[in-house]
Amino acid sequence: MKLKPLADRVVLKMVEAEETTKGGIILTGAAKEKPEVAEVIEVGPGGVVDGKEVVMTVKAGDKVITSKYSGTQVKIDGVEYTIVRQGDILAIVE
Amino acid sequence: MKLKPLADRVVLKMVEAEETTKGGIILTGAAKEKPEVAEVIEVGPGGVVDGKEVVMTVKAGDKVITSKYSGTQVKIDGVEYTIVRQGDILAIVE
Amino acid sequence: MKLKPLADRVVLKMVEAEETTKGGIILTGAAKEKPEVAEVIEVGPGGVVDGKEVVMTVKAGDKVITSKYSGTQVKIDGVEYTIVRQGDILAIVE
Amino acid sequence: MKLKPLADRVVLKMVEAEETTKGGIILTGAAKEKPEVAEVIEVGPGGVVDGKEVVMTVKAGDKVITSKYSGTQVKIDGVEYTIVRQGDILAIVE
Amino acid sequence: MKLKPLADRVVLKMVEAEETTKGGIILTGAAKEKPEVAEVIEVGPGGVVDGKEVVMTVKAGDKVITSKYSGTQVKIDGVEYTIVRQGDILAIVE
Amino acid sequence: MKLKPLADRVVLKMVEAEETTKGGIILTGAAKEKPEVAEVIEVGPGGVVDGKEVVMTVKAGDKVITSKYSGTQVKIDGVEYTIVRQGDILAIVE
Amino acid sequence: MKLKPLADRVVLKMVEAEETTKGGIILTGAAKEKPEVAEVIEVGPGGVVDGKEVVMTVKAGDKVITSKYSGTQVKIDGVEYTIVRQGDILAIVE
């Protein structure tokens, strides 16, 4: 199954960063603080949203930071996604 | 009886997914978590809503995901429907 | 007395549905769950409401479903009516 | 003293309906439920209110129904009036 | 000192009505209920306020009624004034 | 250090009025009620704010009255300032 | 990693002011009150935000003051940043 977001919505997936501690142990997501960076998976078409023209400026593959608590979590085929409005994306991480 | 939604409203019906567990038992809706996917049953005509032109982009038969808690539940002829604004639909599931 | 709604308002009257149970007993409104369907009694003229042009699309006699809790109840000559804005009507039941 | 309402405001006076009970006793306002109908006493000039053109459609002498709790009560020369915006008037009773 | 209100603001002073009771005693403000009528002392220039053109329609000397609790109390040279937006003035008392 | 306010913002400094009591003692700010008058120190450039053109009408040196609790307090070089939007200034004291 | 803010957003970093007390001891951030001044690190492109044209007027290197509690804290490579909308920046400190 694939999610096609509507209007100015964007489908995100939290980045499960692997990190090597100083002692060489690899920590996965659960053992660390909640990761703050998400990857853009799908981008809506934009267009007129609430009577205002919205141009989409993020694209699939971008790493982004969103306002905390924004968006709706959904689970598709066992994978958890977050759907946000583009306006809830604060910055792209490069 | 048939529901004809007004303006930018959409009539949805929750999808009663049948799923086969590893052991082969078929689970229907009641034995599982609340399904997250709904099917579009009827689509309003769109037009000017709160002074803003709304074009309808979903169509009957689409499988969609909505914001949790959005919409109004109604029961017609023993079947439960949810009526939402198109703007509460987050994504189409393909 | 007759109610002439202003602007985009609509006067509704709850439908006291009669229903025959499997055993043949007729249930009237009081013995059942609150009915969800109302009949349109009078329709306001529409026009510019809060600076936005509203065209009335419902008409007297339509059976409709409204958002729960919307509108104001009034009792005229012993009959209870609900006055709502057209935008609070979700769908027409056909 | 006379109240001249500004902008889209309307001065109302609750209708102290006299009613004859079956036994012939006349009940005035205090002995009954709060009356739901008010009479229009004065109507503001309308015009641009909050940047939107408002045309006044009620006139002195109209019997009207308002949203419960809307408006401001004022007492002038011992008489109690309610000042509401025209948009808070739901319907004219004919 | 003199207050020059900005934009759509109006400086009011509560009217300390003197009233003669039936027995001939003169009651000043403190011995009575809070007076409901205020006098317009200064009127702002109007103009574009929050992007909307506001024309001032009250003038110094007008006796007016305002929404309860609206405005800001200020004390200048021992005299208490209330500064409100013109839109908070409900009616002129003539 | 100097504060240059952005957009429609204005930097104010509370006026530390000196007052001679009847007995000749001079009271400074701390021994009195919170002063209600502030002096304009810096004025932002105005321009388009939230999509609306704002023209600045106050100027440095003006004594003004603001809505209570509006604005943000900041301390620069040991001096306390309040930064408000021009729309929070109620009146100029002359 | 580098943060590229979207739309009218600005990436800030609190200024860790070093201060020499009278006795010559240098105090860093943790030993003092929360600093009130932040440095602009990255500035979004501006453009149409919520249907309104926003021109960016701050630039990297500016020292600014923001409304308390505005913005979202993020930690990138161990450094804490705050992402705000330009409209939450009150003044530039020169």
Coordinates of C-alpha atoms in Angstrom, one line a residue, chain G residues 18-27:
Chain G
E18 CA 30.6 36.0 28.7
E19 CA 30.5 38.5 31.4
T20 CA 33.2 39.6 33.9
T21 CA 31.8 40.3 37.4
K22 CA 33.2 43.1 39.4
G23 CA 35.6 40.7 41.1
G24 CA 36.9 39.5 37.7
I25 CA 35.2 36.1 37.6
I26 CA 33.9 35.2 34.1
L27 CA 30.3 33.9 34.2

